[in-house]
Amino acid sequence: MACRRGVLIVLEGVDKAGKTTQCKKLVQALQESGHRAEMMRFPDRTTRIGLLISSYLEKKSQLEDHTVHLLFSANRWELVPLIKQKLDQGITLVVDRYAFSGVAFTSAKPGFSLAWCKQPDVGLPKPDLVLFLQINPALAAQRGEFGTERYETNAFQNKVQQNFEQLRQDPSVNWKEIDAGRSIEEVHMNIKMLCESAINLAKNLPIGELWK
Ligand code: 2DT
């Protein structure tokens, strides 16, 4: 039998949409149905670059805005060899945030265009499927207060949401919108079904290059 690659699946959405919960449930469900699957997340705060980012997000250090954008991108690029290796081994990767968060968050800052923000991530492994967990801000607010990290304010998150909407107009990316206002189990079943069909479609195709 031909060796089939793993599939690259990304979950995106604003804070409180349930991305991390759903990533974990998806990995478990895929494993239970016989797939090899692993979770990754960005930023990956465990690398040297990730530690710089983490300290910035926790407001323990200051970084110039362009600089931190490039660090977020570098944090993805440093993991590209591992991503490719896992996909080649047939492992499906379920990724909590990717370049789309990178662009949506930085371009919510004054003076940053979407085009400039996308540039450093051009050519990253292109996700086979990007699930956008959509939640109305009133429902998200009921899920609890924001924490104390940078970017965790309503005004900033509203801009991020608008930027995601712009990114989702791009037909070169396989976006699927998920209504994340439903129960954890309902959302999970919806995601699992979409992933099973993406796995069947993508496994015989080469991995693409993002925004290229
Ligand atoms: P969490 O670790 O709670 O997901 O928050 N971010 C993320 C960026 O500004 N740029 C990026 O490239 C990425 C991946 C989103 C991480 C915070 O960092 C923001 C929220």
Short mmCIF file of C-alpha atoms and ligand atoms in Angstrom, two decimals:
data_model
loop_
_atom_site.label_atom_id
_atom_site.label_comp_id
_atom_site.label_asym_id
_atom_site.label_seq_id
_atom_site.Cartn_x
_atom_site.Cartn_y
_atom_site.Cartn_z
CA MET A 1 0.00 0.00 0.00
CA ALA A 2 1.26 3.52 -0.83
CA CYS A 3 2.51 5.49 2.15
CA ARG A 4 -0.06 8.20 2.79
CA ARG A 5 0.86 11.46 4.39
CA GLY A 6 -0.81 12.90 7.45
CA VAL A 7 -3.15 15.82 7.03
CA LEU A 8 -2.61 19.33 8.38
CA ILE A 9 -5.68 20.62 10.20
CA VAL A 10 -5.77 24.06 11.86
CA LEU A 11 -8.30 25.45 14.32
CA GLU A 12 -8.67 29.22 14.44
CA GLY A 13 -11.05 31.66 16.09
CA VAL A 14 -11.19 34.37 18.72
CA ASP A 15 -10.56 33.72 22.40
CA LYS A 16 -13.15 31.62 24.24
CA ALA A 17 -14.31 29.91 21.05
CA GLY A 18 -13.14 26.54 22.43
CA LYS A 19 -10.17 25.86 20.13
CA THR A 20 -7.99 24.06 22.66
CA THR A 21 -10.82 21.86 24.00
CA GLN A 22 -11.82 20.91 20.47
CA CYS A 23 -8.23 20.21 19.35
CA LYS A 24 -7.80 17.75 22.22
CA LYS A 25 -11.12 16.02 21.58
CA LEU A 26 -10.37 15.78 17.87
CA VAL A 27 -6.95 14.18 18.38
CA GLN A 28 -8.46 11.65 20.75
CA ALA A 29 -11.34 10.83 18.38
CA LEU A 30 -9.00 10.46 15.39
CA GLN A 31 -6.76 8.13 17.38
CA GLU A 32 -9.75 6.07 18.49
CA SER A 33 -10.82 5.63 14.89
CA GLY A 34 -7.39 4.32 13.96
CA HIS A 35 -5.60 7.42 12.66
CA ARG A 36 -2.20 8.54 13.85
CA ALA A 37 -2.83 12.07 15.13
CA GLU A 38 -1.01 14.58 17.30
CA MET A 39 -1.71 18.10 18.55
CA MET A 40 0.52 21.14 18.11
CA ARG A 41 -0.07 24.75 19.12
CA PHE A 42 1.24 28.18 18.16
CA PRO A 43 2.88 29.98 19.71
CA ASP A 44 4.92 26.99 20.86
CA ARG A 45 6.19 28.57 24.05
CA THR A 46 8.77 25.84 24.73
CA THR A 47 11.44 26.89 22.19
CA ARG A 48 13.92 29.74 22.73
CA ILE A 49 11.88 31.97 20.41
CA GLY A 50 8.69 30.75 22.13
CA LEU A 51 10.04 31.82 25.52
CA LEU A 52 10.57 35.37 24.21
CA ILE A 53 7.01 35.39 22.89
CA SER A 54 5.59 33.99 26.12
CA SER A 55 7.29 36.62 28.23
CA TYR A 56 5.92 39.32 25.89
CA LEU A 57 2.36 37.92 26.08
CA GLU A 58 2.59 37.78 29.87
CA LYS A 59 3.66 41.46 29.79
CA LYS A 60 6.95 40.58 31.48
CA SER A 61 8.87 42.13 28.59
CA GLN A 62 8.34 44.67 25.82
CA LEU A 63 9.03 43.98 22.16
CA GLU A 64 8.68 46.28 19.20
CA ASP A 65 5.51 45.35 17.20
CA HIS A 66 7.22 44.35 13.92
CA THR A 67 9.78 42.37 15.87
CA VAL A 68 7.23 40.32 17.78
CA HIS A 69 5.30 39.64 14.58
CA LEU A 70 8.46 38.23 13.00
CA LEU A 71 9.16 36.16 16.11
CA PHE A 72 5.68 34.57 15.94
CA SER A 73 6.41 33.71 12.31
CA ALA A 74 9.91 32.42 13.11
CA ASN A 75 8.33 30.22 15.80
CA ARG A 76 6.29 28.55 13.04
CA TRP A 77 9.22 28.28 10.62
CA GLU A 78 11.45 26.68 13.24
CA LEU A 79 8.88 23.89 13.57
CA VAL A 80 8.41 23.34 9.81
CA PRO A 81 10.98 20.50 9.63
CA LEU A 82 9.12 18.70 12.43
CA ILE A 83 5.71 19.37 10.82
CA LYS A 84 6.93 17.95 7.48
CA GLN A 85 8.54 14.97 9.16
CA LYS A 86 5.33 14.09 11.03
CA LEU A 87 3.15 14.51 7.93
CA ASP A 88 5.55 12.32 5.93
CA GLN A 89 5.30 9.67 8.64
CA GLY A 90 1.53 9.63 8.14
CA ILE A 91 0.74 11.56 11.31
CA THR A 92 -2.19 13.96 11.08
CA LEU A 93 -1.50 17.22 12.90
CA VAL A 94 -4.22 19.15 14.67
CA VAL A 95 -2.89 22.67 15.21
CA ASP A 96 -4.26 25.21 17.70
CA ARG A 97 -3.69 28.57 15.87
CA TYR A 98 -1.36 29.15 12.90
CA ALA A 99 -0.39 31.99 10.56
CA PHE A 100 -4.00 33.24 10.44
CA SER A 101 -3.85 34.24 14.11
CA GLY A 102 -0.48 35.79 13.35
CA VAL A 103 -1.99 38.07 10.71
CA ALA A 104 -5.33 38.73 12.47
CA PHE A 105 -3.65 39.82 15.71
CA THR A 106 -0.80 41.97 14.37
CA SER A 107 -3.00 43.68 11.79
CA ALA A 108 -5.31 44.73 14.65
CA LYS A 109 -2.48 47.07 15.71
CA PRO A 110 -2.34 50.56 14.17
CA GLY A 111 -0.31 50.85 10.97
CA PHE A 112 -0.16 47.15 10.03
CA SER A 113 -1.65 46.02 6.71
CA LEU A 114 -2.86 42.50 6.08
CA ALA A 115 -0.42 42.24 3.16
CA TRP A 116 2.63 43.14 5.25
CA CYS A 117 1.58 40.76 8.02
CA LYS A 118 1.13 37.80 5.65
CA GLN A 119 4.54 38.11 4.01
CA PRO A 120 6.78 36.29 6.55
CA ASP A 121 4.44 33.26 6.56
CA VAL A 122 4.22 32.91 2.76
CA GLY A 123 5.32 29.37 1.86
CA LEU A 124 4.58 27.66 5.18
CA PRO A 125 3.02 24.20 4.85
CA LYS A 126 -0.53 24.95 3.77
CA PRO A 127 -3.25 23.48 5.98
CA ASP A 128 -5.53 21.02 4.22
CA LEU A 129 -8.39 22.35 6.32
CA VAL A 130 -8.83 25.46 8.48
CA LEU A 131 -11.74 25.28 10.89
CA PHE A 132 -12.92 28.70 12.00
CA LEU A 133 -14.75 28.47 15.32
CA GLN A 134 -17.29 31.25 15.13
CA ILE A 135 -18.87 32.55 18.30
CA ASN A 136 -20.93 35.62 18.93
CA PRO A 137 -19.18 38.03 21.30
CA ALA A 138 -22.11 38.03 23.78
CA LEU A 139 -21.90 34.23 24.13
CA ALA A 140 -18.11 34.35 24.40
CA ALA A 141 -18.42 36.89 27.22
CA GLN A 142 -20.63 34.44 29.14
CA ARG A 143 -17.80 31.92 29.02
CA GLY A 144 -15.84 34.07 31.43
CA GLU A 145 -13.68 37.13 31.69
CA PHE A 146 -10.54 37.62 29.66
CA GLY A 147 -7.31 36.82 31.41
CA THR A 148 -4.48 39.23 31.98
CA GLU A 149 -2.35 38.49 28.92
CA ARG A 150 -1.71 41.03 26.19
CA TYR A 151 -4.51 41.30 23.55
CA GLU A 152 -7.20 40.07 25.96
CA THR A 153 -9.59 43.02 25.68
CA ASN A 154 -12.95 43.34 23.93
CA ALA A 155 -11.84 46.19 21.66
CA PHE A 156 -8.77 44.30 20.43
CA GLN A 157 -10.67 41.02 19.98
CA ASN A 158 -13.31 42.80 17.86
CA LYS A 159 -10.62 44.02 15.48
CA VAL A 160 -9.10 40.54 15.40
CA GLN A 161 -12.52 39.12 14.49
CA GLN A 162 -12.84 41.59 11.57
CA ASN A 163 -9.38 40.67 10.33
CA PHE A 164 -10.24 36.96 10.45
CA GLU A 165 -13.31 37.79 8.35
CA GLN A 166 -11.09 39.37 5.71
CA LEU A 167 -8.69 36.42 5.72
CA ARG A 168 -11.62 34.04 5.29
CA GLN A 169 -12.50 35.64 1.94
CA ASP A 170 -9.38 34.04 0.45
CA PRO A 171 -10.52 31.06 -1.62
CA SER A 172 -6.96 29.63 -1.82
CA VAL A 173 -7.40 28.44 1.77
CA ASN A 174 -9.87 25.66 2.63
CA TRP A 175 -11.85 27.48 5.35
CA LYS A 176 -14.83 25.85 7.04
CA GLU A 177 -16.91 27.80 9.51
CA ILE A 178 -18.07 26.04 12.65
CA ASP A 179 -20.86 27.37 14.88
CA ALA A 180 -18.99 27.22 18.18
CA GLY A 181 -21.96 28.47 20.21
CA ARG A 182 -23.32 24.93 20.52
CA SER A 183 -22.46 22.28 23.13
CA ILE A 184 -18.91 20.89 23.22
CA GLU A 185 -20.20 17.55 21.94
CA GLU A 186 -22.19 19.02 19.04
CA VAL A 187 -19.25 21.14 17.93
CA HIS A 188 -16.97 18.11 18.22
CA MET A 189 -19.21 15.90 16.02
CA ASN A 190 -19.32 18.62 13.36
CA ILE A 191 -15.53 19.02 13.40
CA LYS A 192 -14.88 15.28 13.37
CA MET A 193 -17.07 14.75 10.32
CA LEU A 194 -15.33 17.55 8.38
CA CYS A 195 -11.91 16.18 9.34
CA GLU A 196 -12.69 12.62 8.29
CA SER A 197 -13.62 13.82 4.81
CA ALA A 198 -10.59 16.15 4.62
CA ILE A 199 -8.33 13.24 5.55
CA ASN A 200 -9.79 11.10 2.78
CA LEU A 201 -9.42 13.87 0.21
CA ALA A 202 -5.98 15.18 1.15
CA LYS A 203 -4.00 12.07 1.96
CA ASN A 204 -3.02 11.36 -1.65
CA LEU A 205 -2.16 14.97 -2.56
CA PRO A 206 1.13 16.74 -1.89
CA ILE A 207 1.14 19.35 0.87
CA GLY A 208 0.69 22.89 -0.49
CA GLU A 209 2.46 26.18 0.24
CA LEU A 210 0.49 28.84 2.09
CA TRP A 211 -0.35 32.13 0.29
CA LYS A 212 1.94 31.27 -2.65
P1 2DT B 1 -2.82 31.30 23.40
O1 2DT B 1 -1.47 30.70 23.70
O2 2DT B 1 -3.72 31.37 24.60
O3 2DT B 1 -3.48 30.70 22.19
O4 2DT B 1 -2.56 32.84 23.11
N1 2DT B 1 -0.88 35.29 18.56
C1 2DT B 1 -0.79 33.98 18.26
C2 2DT B 1 -0.28 36.27 17.80
O5 2DT B 1 -0.37 37.46 18.10
N2 2DT B 1 0.43 35.89 16.70
C3 2DT B 1 0.55 34.58 16.33
O6 2DT B 1 1.22 34.27 15.33
C4 2DT B 1 -0.09 33.57 17.14
C5 2DT B 1 0.04 32.13 16.77
C6 2DT B 1 -3.00 35.15 19.90
C7 2DT B 1 -1.58 33.30 22.28
C8 2DT B 1 -1.83 34.75 21.93
O7 2DT B 1 -0.91 35.12 20.90
C9 2DT B 1 -1.60 35.68 19.80
C10 2DT B 1 -3.21 35.02 21.40
#
